[in-house]
Short mmCIF file of C-alpha atoms in Angstrom, two decimals:
data_model
loop_
_atom_site.label_atom_id
_atom_site.label_comp_id
_atom_site.label_asym_id
_atom_site.label_seq_id
_atom_site.Cartn_x
_atom_site.Cartn_y
_atom_site.Cartn_z
CA MET A 562 63.50 191.30 86.58
CA ALA A 563 61.11 192.39 89.22
CA ALA A 564 58.81 195.45 88.61
CA THR A 565 60.09 197.50 90.27
CA ASP A 566 63.76 197.05 87.92
CA ILE A 567 61.74 197.65 84.89
CA ALA A 568 59.66 200.62 85.87
CA ARG A 569 62.92 202.45 86.40
CA GLN A 570 64.27 201.56 83.12
CA VAL A 571 61.44 202.61 81.32
CA PHE A 572 59.98 205.52 83.40
CA GLY A 573 63.62 206.94 84.75
CA ARG A 574 63.58 207.89 88.43
CA ARG A 575 60.34 208.99 88.86
CA ARG A 576 57.94 208.50 91.77
CA LEU A 577 55.60 204.70 91.58
CA LEU A 578 52.38 205.43 93.53
CA LEU A 579 50.51 202.45 94.75
CA LEU A 580 46.86 202.67 93.97
CA GLY A 581 45.16 199.41 95.35
CA PHE A 582 45.97 195.90 96.31
CA GLU A 583 43.63 194.52 93.61
CA THR A 584 47.04 193.90 91.47
CA VAL A 585 50.31 194.40 91.35
CA GLY A 586 52.30 196.13 88.46
CA PHE A 587 51.91 199.05 85.92
CA SER A 588 48.43 199.28 85.83
CA ALA A 589 47.97 200.11 89.64
CA ALA A 590 50.31 203.02 88.76
CA CYS A 591 50.99 205.98 86.84
CA THR A 592 54.02 207.55 86.55
CA GLU A 593 55.07 211.56 85.60
CA GLU A 594 57.73 212.06 83.23
CA GLY A 595 57.81 215.29 81.80
CA GLY A 596 54.58 216.74 82.60
CA HIS A 597 53.20 213.31 80.89
CA MET A 598 50.75 211.13 82.78
CA LEU A 599 50.83 207.45 81.24
CA ARG A 600 47.87 205.95 81.60
CA ARG A 601 46.14 202.93 83.14
CA GLY A 602 46.66 200.06 80.88
CA GLU A 603 48.61 201.75 78.02
CA GLY A 604 52.13 199.61 77.65
CA CYS A 605 51.11 197.79 80.87
CA ARG A 606 51.16 194.20 81.86
CA THR A 607 48.55 193.20 84.88
CA VAL A 608 49.56 190.91 87.49
CA PRO A 609 46.53 189.90 89.51
CA LEU A 610 47.37 189.21 93.54
CA ALA A 611 46.40 185.23 94.27
CA GLY A 612 44.77 186.64 98.00
CA HIS A 613 44.48 189.09 100.84
CA VAL A 614 47.24 191.24 101.45
CA GLY A 615 48.27 192.20 104.83
CA PHE A 616 50.02 191.22 107.62
CA ASP A 617 46.48 190.65 109.60
CA SER A 618 47.45 187.26 107.66
CA LEU A 619 49.86 186.31 109.99
CA PRO A 620 47.63 185.21 113.30
CA ASP A 621 46.18 182.61 110.44
CA GLN A 622 50.32 181.52 109.29
CA LEU A 623 51.11 180.84 113.04
CA VAL A 624 47.60 179.11 113.41
CA ASN A 625 48.51 176.64 110.30
CA LYS A 626 52.28 176.13 111.39
CA SER A 627 50.97 175.41 115.54
CA VAL A 628 48.72 172.42 113.49
CA SER A 629 50.69 171.20 111.01
CA GLN A 630 53.67 170.44 114.17
CA GLY A 631 51.03 169.62 116.39
CA PHE A 632 50.37 170.14 120.56
CA CYS A 633 51.61 168.16 123.37
CA PHE A 634 49.20 168.03 126.29
CA ASN A 635 50.36 166.28 130.06
CA ILE A 636 48.35 165.97 132.78
CA LEU A 637 49.33 164.29 136.51
CA CYS A 638 47.00 162.97 138.48
CA VAL A 639 47.50 162.35 142.03
CA GLY A 640 45.56 161.08 144.77
CA GLU A 641 44.47 158.04 146.51
CA THR A 642 43.76 154.56 144.86
CA GLY A 643 40.07 153.67 143.85
CA LEU A 644 38.77 157.41 143.78
CA GLY A 645 38.09 157.27 139.90
CA LYS A 646 40.96 158.89 138.33
CA SER A 647 41.20 156.83 135.66
CA THR A 648 37.61 156.53 134.48
CA LEU A 649 37.58 160.69 134.72
CA MET A 650 40.00 161.03 131.86
CA ASP A 651 38.83 158.44 129.53
CA THR A 652 35.63 160.42 130.51
CA LEU A 653 36.93 163.77 129.76
CA PHE A 654 38.45 162.82 126.43
CA ASN A 655 35.84 160.70 126.03
CA THR A 656 37.73 157.30 125.14
CA LYS A 657 39.30 154.09 126.60
CA PHE A 658 42.86 154.58 127.72
CA GLU A 659 44.82 151.81 128.00
CA GLY A 660 45.58 150.79 131.47
CA GLU A 661 45.94 147.87 134.16
CA PRO A 662 43.66 149.25 137.54
CA ALA A 663 46.18 149.72 139.78
CA THR A 664 45.81 147.75 143.93
CA HIS A 665 45.90 148.82 147.67
CA THR A 666 49.31 146.95 148.43
CA GLN A 667 51.78 148.92 146.44
CA PRO A 668 55.29 149.19 149.01
CA GLY A 669 55.60 152.83 147.79
CA VAL A 670 54.39 155.63 145.76
CA GLN A 671 55.05 154.59 142.03
CA LEU A 672 54.77 157.47 138.53
CA GLN A 673 52.72 155.45 136.30
CA SER A 674 53.37 157.95 132.88
CA ASN A 675 51.34 156.36 129.58
CA THR A 676 51.44 158.45 126.28
CA TYR A 677 48.10 159.04 124.09
CA ASP A 678 48.45 160.14 120.20
CA LEU A 679 44.49 161.59 120.08
CA GLN A 680 43.24 163.25 116.60
CA GLU A 681 39.92 165.94 116.76
CA SER A 682 39.15 167.02 113.40
CA ASN A 683 43.09 168.17 111.82
CA VAL A 684 44.41 169.17 115.19
CA ARG A 685 46.83 166.75 117.30
CA LEU A 686 47.65 165.98 120.28
CA LYS A 687 49.83 163.87 121.88
CA LEU A 688 48.25 163.93 125.91
CA THR A 689 50.50 162.46 127.92
CA ILE A 690 48.77 160.55 131.72
CA VAL A 691 51.16 160.64 134.46
CA SER A 692 49.22 158.42 137.57
CA THR A 693 50.46 158.75 141.00
CA VAL A 694 50.14 154.51 141.80
CA GLY A 695 50.02 153.80 145.58
CA PHE A 696 49.71 157.09 146.55
CA GLY A 697 47.78 157.26 150.31
CA ASP A 698 48.14 153.65 150.82
CA GLN A 699 51.32 152.94 152.90
CA ILE A 700 50.69 153.48 156.54
CA ASN A 701 53.38 156.07 156.96
CA LYS A 702 52.37 159.26 154.85
CA GLU A 703 55.75 161.48 155.18
CA ASP A 704 57.30 161.32 152.16
CA SER A 705 54.49 160.11 149.76
CA TYR A 706 54.92 163.61 147.95
CA LYS A 707 58.64 163.54 147.39
CA PRO A 708 58.08 161.16 144.28
CA ILE A 709 55.88 163.04 142.71
CA VAL A 710 58.01 166.26 143.47
CA GLU A 711 60.83 164.48 142.22
CA PHE A 712 59.45 163.59 139.43
CA ILE A 713 58.13 167.05 138.19
CA ASP A 714 61.42 168.08 138.43
CA ALA A 715 63.47 165.42 136.82
CA GLN A 716 60.87 167.20 133.35
CA PHE A 717 61.75 170.91 134.27
CA GLU A 718 65.65 169.20 134.41
CA ALA A 719 65.21 167.32 131.10
CA TYR A 720 64.00 170.17 129.54
CA LEU A 721 66.29 172.50 130.89
CA GLN A 722 69.30 170.71 129.91
CA GLU A 723 67.89 170.28 126.31
CA GLU A 724 67.81 174.25 126.14
CA LEU A 725 71.68 174.29 127.50
CA LYS A 726 73.26 172.22 124.71
CA ILE A 727 74.86 173.79 122.03
CA ARG A 728 73.04 172.02 119.17
CA ARG A 729 69.11 172.73 120.45
CA VAL A 730 66.24 170.80 118.64
CA LEU A 731 63.66 172.26 120.92
CA HIS A 732 60.83 172.22 117.70
CA THR A 733 61.39 168.53 117.82
CA TYR A 734 61.70 168.07 121.44
CA HIS A 735 58.81 166.25 123.54
CA ASP A 736 57.47 168.77 125.98
CA SER A 737 56.95 166.21 128.83
CA ARG A 738 56.30 168.84 131.77
CA ILE A 739 53.44 168.34 134.16
CA HIS A 740 51.14 171.50 132.25
CA VAL A 741 48.15 170.26 135.10
CA CYS A 742 48.00 168.70 137.70
CA LEU A 743 44.03 167.38 139.03
CA TYR A 744 44.13 167.02 142.59
CA PHE A 745 41.64 164.13 143.63
CA ILE A 746 40.45 164.91 147.25
CA ALA A 747 37.99 161.22 149.01
CA PRO A 748 34.71 162.69 149.19
CA THR A 749 34.71 162.90 153.41
CA GLY A 750 32.54 165.89 153.35
CA HIS A 751 34.46 166.81 156.59
CA SER A 752 37.83 168.72 155.73
CA LEU A 753 41.19 167.79 154.46
CA LYS A 754 43.47 165.07 155.38
CA SER A 755 46.62 165.83 155.95
CA LEU A 756 48.42 163.97 153.38
CA ASP A 757 46.30 166.48 151.06
CA LEU A 758 47.39 169.70 152.30
CA VAL A 759 51.36 168.77 152.56
CA THR A 760 51.68 167.42 149.21
CA MET A 761 49.59 170.28 147.89
CA LYS A 762 51.88 172.62 149.42
CA LYS A 763 54.53 171.08 147.97
CA LEU A 764 53.73 171.16 144.72
CA ASP A 765 51.66 174.20 144.05
CA SER A 766 55.04 176.62 143.05
CA LYS A 767 55.57 173.45 140.46
CA VAL A 768 52.67 172.76 139.01
CA ASN A 769 49.19 174.36 138.26
CA ILE A 770 46.85 172.50 140.99
CA ILE A 771 43.09 172.26 139.93
CA PRO A 772 41.18 170.50 143.03
CA ILE A 773 38.86 168.19 142.18
CA ILE A 774 36.41 166.38 145.00
CA ALA A 775 36.54 163.28 143.42
CA LYS A 776 32.61 160.71 143.17
CA ALA A 777 30.55 163.68 143.83
CA ASP A 778 27.14 161.53 144.04
CA ALA A 779 29.18 160.31 147.61
CA ILE A 780 27.20 162.89 149.46
CA SER A 781 24.54 164.71 149.38
CA LYS A 782 23.86 168.17 147.97
CA SER A 783 24.11 170.35 151.34
CA GLU A 784 27.13 168.82 152.74
CA LEU A 785 28.75 169.18 148.96
CA THR A 786 28.54 172.93 149.23
CA LYS A 787 29.37 172.72 153.22
CA PHE A 788 32.70 170.52 151.88
CA LYS A 789 33.91 172.87 149.00
CA ILE A 790 33.00 175.83 151.47
CA LYS A 791 35.61 173.97 154.25
CA ILE A 792 38.46 172.95 150.84
CA THR A 793 38.66 176.50 150.13
CA SER A 794 39.07 177.26 153.86
CA GLU A 795 42.10 175.51 154.35
CA LEU A 796 43.67 175.87 150.97
CA VAL A 797 43.79 179.93 152.17
CA SER A 798 44.44 179.18 155.67
CA ASN A 799 47.62 176.87 155.08
CA GLY A 800 49.00 179.06 151.92
CA VAL A 801 48.61 176.67 149.47
CA GLN A 802 48.33 178.12 145.85
CA ILE A 803 45.86 176.55 143.40
CA TYR A 804 45.64 177.35 139.77
CA GLN A 805 43.51 180.35 138.87
CA PHE A 806 42.02 180.58 135.79
CA PRO A 807 42.84 183.81 133.84
CA THR A 808 40.57 186.92 133.32
CA ASP A 809 42.71 189.62 131.73
CA ASP A 810 41.42 188.25 128.55
CA GLU A 811 38.36 189.73 127.82
CA SER A 812 36.71 187.24 125.33
CA VAL A 813 36.85 184.85 129.29
CA ALA A 814 37.56 186.54 131.54
CA GLU A 815 33.81 186.81 132.79
CA ILE A 816 33.38 182.40 132.27
CA ASN A 817 36.97 182.69 134.41
CA GLY A 818 35.97 184.54 136.83
CA THR A 819 31.99 182.63 137.51
CA MET A 820 34.58 179.49 137.68
CA ASN A 821 36.77 180.29 139.78
CA ALA A 822 33.99 180.43 142.31
CA HIS A 823 33.44 176.80 141.65
CA LEU A 824 36.17 175.75 143.27
CA PRO A 825 37.33 172.62 143.77
CA PHE A 826 34.79 170.86 140.83
CA ALA A 827 32.86 168.55 142.00
CA VAL A 828 32.82 165.58 139.53
CA ILE A 829 32.24 162.23 138.87
CA GLY A 830 33.52 159.93 135.87
CA SER A 831 31.74 157.09 134.11
CA THR A 832 32.06 155.15 131.03
CA GLU A 833 28.54 153.66 130.05
CA GLU A 834 26.11 155.04 127.99
CA LEU A 835 22.55 155.10 129.30
CA LYS A 836 19.07 155.65 127.17
CA ILE A 837 17.88 158.62 128.62
CA GLY A 838 14.44 160.33 126.92
CA ASN A 839 15.94 160.11 123.01
CA LYS A 840 19.88 160.53 124.45
CA MET A 841 23.10 158.20 125.02
CA MET A 842 24.29 159.93 127.87
CA ARG A 843 26.68 159.29 130.08
CA ALA A 844 25.34 157.92 133.47
CA ARG A 845 25.24 156.39 136.28
CA GLN A 846 23.04 153.45 137.06
CA TYR A 847 21.70 153.22 141.13
CA PRO A 848 19.20 151.31 142.50
CA TRP A 849 17.83 154.47 143.68
CA GLY A 850 18.04 156.48 140.47
CA THR A 851 20.53 157.67 137.78
CA VAL A 852 23.22 160.39 137.92
CA GLN A 853 24.32 161.94 134.79
CA VAL A 854 28.00 163.04 133.83
CA GLU A 855 26.47 165.72 131.78
CA ASN A 856 24.31 167.34 133.99
CA GLU A 857 25.57 170.23 135.55
CA ALA A 858 22.75 169.91 137.94
CA HIS A 859 24.41 166.47 138.87
CA CYS A 860 28.09 167.36 139.26
CA ASP A 861 30.64 170.04 138.12
CA PHE A 862 31.90 167.59 135.56
CA VAL A 863 31.04 169.87 132.22
CA LYS A 864 32.75 172.97 134.41
CA LEU A 865 36.48 171.13 134.70
CA ARG A 866 35.58 170.17 131.12
CA GLU A 867 35.20 173.35 129.85
CA MET A 868 38.35 174.81 132.05
CA LEU A 869 40.17 172.55 131.32
CA ILE A 870 40.17 171.52 127.89
CA ARG A 871 37.88 173.94 126.00
CA VAL A 872 38.92 177.79 127.38
CA ASN A 873 42.07 176.90 128.94
CA MET A 874 44.39 174.62 127.69
CA GLU A 875 46.71 177.06 126.33
CA ASP A 876 47.43 179.11 129.60
CA LEU A 877 48.05 176.37 131.53
CA ARG A 878 50.65 175.41 128.92
CA GLU A 879 51.66 178.18 129.59
CA GLN A 880 51.60 179.37 133.06
CA THR A 881 53.56 175.97 133.16
CA HIS A 882 56.78 177.88 131.02
CA THR A 883 56.47 181.58 131.64
CA ARG A 884 55.85 180.82 136.06
CA HIS A 885 56.96 177.11 137.38
CA TYR A 886 59.81 176.30 134.40
CA GLU A 887 61.28 179.78 135.06
CA LEU A 888 60.99 179.41 138.38
CA TYR A 889 63.02 176.10 138.37
CA ARG A 890 65.54 177.12 136.12
CA ARG A 891 66.62 180.10 137.63
CA CYS A 892 67.28 178.11 140.88
CA LYS A 893 68.70 176.06 139.41
CA LEU A 894 70.59 178.19 137.02
CA GLU A 895 72.05 179.70 140.35
CA GLU A 896 72.29 177.18 142.63
CA MET A 897 75.64 176.96 139.27
CA GLY A 898 76.63 179.72 140.64
CA PHE A 899 75.04 181.86 137.09
CA LYS A 900 73.42 185.37 137.76
CA ASP A 901 72.34 188.76 135.85
CA THR A 902 73.90 191.17 137.58
CA ASP A 903 77.15 191.89 139.74
CA PRO A 904 78.58 192.97 142.46
CA ASP A 905 77.58 196.70 142.12
CA SER A 906 74.68 195.87 139.95
CA LYS A 907 75.91 196.15 137.03
CA PRO A 908 74.59 194.09 133.73
CA PHE A 909 76.31 190.56 134.42
CA SER A 910 76.52 188.74 130.94
CA LEU A 911 76.54 184.67 130.84
CA GLN A 912 80.56 184.85 128.92
CA GLU A 913 81.64 187.01 132.15
CA THR A 914 79.29 185.34 134.33
CA TYR A 915 81.23 181.84 133.00
CA GLU A 916 84.25 183.38 132.69
CA ALA A 917 84.34 183.46 136.54
CA LYS A 918 82.69 180.27 137.51
CA ARG A 919 85.67 178.85 135.19
CA ASN A 920 88.22 180.90 137.66
CA GLU A 921 86.00 180.38 140.58
CA PHE A 922 86.86 176.24 139.67
CA LEU A 923 89.94 176.87 138.92
CA GLY A 924 91.54 178.47 141.89
CA GLU A 925 89.15 176.01 144.13
CA LEU A 926 90.50 173.02 141.66
CA GLN A 927 94.58 174.15 142.40
CA LYS A 928 93.95 174.41 146.04
CA LYS A 929 92.12 171.09 146.69
CA GLU A 930 95.35 170.40 144.24
CA GLU A 931 97.61 171.48 146.69
CA GLU A 932 95.65 170.77 150.20
CA MET A 933 95.74 166.23 148.10
CA ARG A 934 99.57 167.23 147.17
CA GLN A 935 100.21 167.88 150.98
CA VAL A 936 98.29 165.41 152.17
CA PHE A 937 99.92 162.76 149.95
CA VAL A 938 104.20 164.00 151.13
CA GLN A 939 102.50 164.02 155.07
CA ARG A 940 101.11 160.52 154.41
CA VAL A 941 105.05 159.47 152.56
CA LYS A 942 106.57 161.16 155.74
CA GLU A 943 104.60 159.02 158.02
CA LYS A 944 104.73 155.93 155.65
CA GLU A 945 108.92 156.65 155.55
CA ALA A 946 108.58 156.98 159.51
CA GLU A 947 107.10 153.54 159.61
CA LEU A 948 109.69 152.15 156.68
CA LYS A 949 112.17 152.90 159.18
CA GLU A 950 110.36 152.00 162.57
CA ALA A 951 110.26 148.47 160.69
CA GLU A 952 113.38 148.06 159.35
CA LYS A 953 115.23 149.08 162.18
CA GLU A 954 112.86 146.39 163.68
CA LEU A 955 114.11 143.48 161.04
CA HIS A 956 117.80 145.02 161.93
CA GLU A 957 117.40 144.94 165.35
CA LYS A 958 115.53 141.15 165.01
CA LEU A 959 118.45 140.00 162.31
CA ASP A 960 120.99 141.00 165.22
CA ARG A 961 118.61 138.79 167.86
CA LEU A 962 118.66 136.14 165.35
CA LYS A 963 122.34 136.55 164.46
CA LYS A 964 123.43 136.49 168.36
CA LEU A 965 121.23 133.14 169.27
CA HIS A 966 122.63 131.92 165.42
CA GLN A 967 125.64 132.09 167.12
CA ASP A 968 125.36 131.12 170.62
CA GLU A 969 123.37 127.81 169.30
CA LYS A 970 126.74 126.71 166.96
CA LYS A 971 129.06 127.89 169.28
CA LYS A 972 127.32 125.38 171.58
CA LEU A 973 126.90 123.03 168.60
CA GLU A 974 130.63 122.72 168.36
CA ASP A 975 130.97 122.07 171.85
CA LYS A 976 128.51 119.22 172.02
CA LYS A 977 130.38 117.96 168.95
CA LYS A 978 134.39 118.43 170.32
CA SER A 979 133.44 116.26 173.80
CA LEU A 980 131.36 113.46 171.49
CA ASP A 981 134.51 113.51 169.36
CA ASP A 982 136.99 112.90 172.69
CA GLU A 983 134.24 110.56 173.76
CA VAL A 984 134.85 108.38 170.55
CA ASN A 985 138.58 108.52 170.31
CA ALA A 986 138.34 107.28 174.13
CA PHE A 987 135.59 105.02 173.17
CA LYS A 988 138.15 103.90 170.28
CA GLN A 989 141.16 103.45 172.77
CA ARG A 990 139.39 101.27 175.37
CA LYS A 991 138.17 99.32 172.28
CA THR A 992 141.97 98.58 171.44
CA ALA A 993 143.24 98.26 175.02
CA ALA A 994 140.68 95.30 175.26
CA GLU A 995 141.18 93.82 172.16
CA LEU A 996 144.74 94.14 172.92
CA LEU A 997 144.38 92.12 176.07
CA GLN A 998 141.81 90.17 174.79
CA SER A 999 144.12 88.76 172.11
CA GLN A 1000 147.21 88.69 174.22
CA GLY A 1001 144.44 86.36 176.96
CA SER A 1002 144.02 83.82 173.67
CA GLN A 1003 147.90 83.43 173.19
CA ALA A 1004 148.13 82.50 177.31
CA GLY A 1005 144.90 80.53 176.60
CA GLY A 1006 146.44 78.56 173.44
CA SER A 1007 150.02 78.32 174.62
CA GLN A 1008 148.55 76.45 178.04
CA THR A 1009 146.56 74.37 175.86
CA LEU A 1010 149.13 72.54 173.85
CA LYS A 1011 151.22 72.44 177.20
CA ARG A 1012 148.73 69.89 178.67
CA ASP A 1013 148.30 68.30 175.53
CA LYS A 1014 152.09 67.10 175.46
CA GLU A 1015 152.08 66.43 179.01
CA LYS A 1016 148.75 63.69 178.57
CA LYS A 1017 151.13 62.46 175.22
CA LYS A 1018 154.63 61.48 177.31
#
């Protein structure tokens, strides 16, 4: 039985005044009954609390739940072959990801996706790295961006289809939407290539783009400064919207505002560790010296790692869902005929939209069915006319054949009659000849007998 129920039975309908959060029960309350006060501890049971009581523990509950479920983060690496995309990923997450190096002989752009399970302390991260194999290696680069756009849209479409299901399992669904696009720029020191501008313009409304100057140790420091300014001006003049680190949160506004001025980041990646001083550090060894990856005087790798992983990873995930995915979802639903308001700017529910779309579809279906029926009737009539014409031609051909047959039959009968007449005439002549022959033989025989008699005499 609950403590409040016991209190009502013992003390009746009187006010129960909470005196504190240290204990819960009658010892933490005093009651008023007929002007008499029941002192603390007299006939009361003390129930100690297991911990702090208050809704300010809600953030801790959310953190514990999120940590138990784990997180996912998807990175798209866009850049020409040989700019060190795989090496930079290995350096960022301090691990060696399995993968095969790409060649420059790819017939087209292919997207290769690999998912890895990482763990740091008690936090689990499902990391997906998508690389553009063969990007910029073809002679005709006009359509190089299309496979990338189609891949991003395909991930949005998969998530949208999961949302539209009757039975959704979004809490266990593996979110494959791209959260950030690291666009690798070749360290030419001059300007952006047309391919870079076209690709980033096509991608800026679909993904968070962070431009990166790869292999920044290939150009001098003064050239690098000018190159950054040139890239920024070209992006602005061409209307390319890159990801800006958020400054609305006071806790990170200062550092994000400072880092926005350093874009694009000039980075160097390395999986080799060299001993510099008393420490083992990631670096690149050259004949003229050593380039330290984590030395901010040498490159912006530390800045990129801070902004991408430590400070703004959750904002990148949130921007992907609330901005890019919502834009895709809105456009897709509008293409399907769904809308929020009717022509009179009144709210339009999803059910009404569905019913209107269904009625419209049924109307179109009936219209198409009627058109198909008319086409079918017309074709049947045409076929009947063709059959009648063919039947008429067959009858005419049959009549011609019958007439020809009769003519041939008559000719044959006439020929047969003439042959019969010839046969009869021949027989008559044969009979007459035989008769004459027999008469001649009889006459010759009588003459012979006569001669024989005369000789005897």
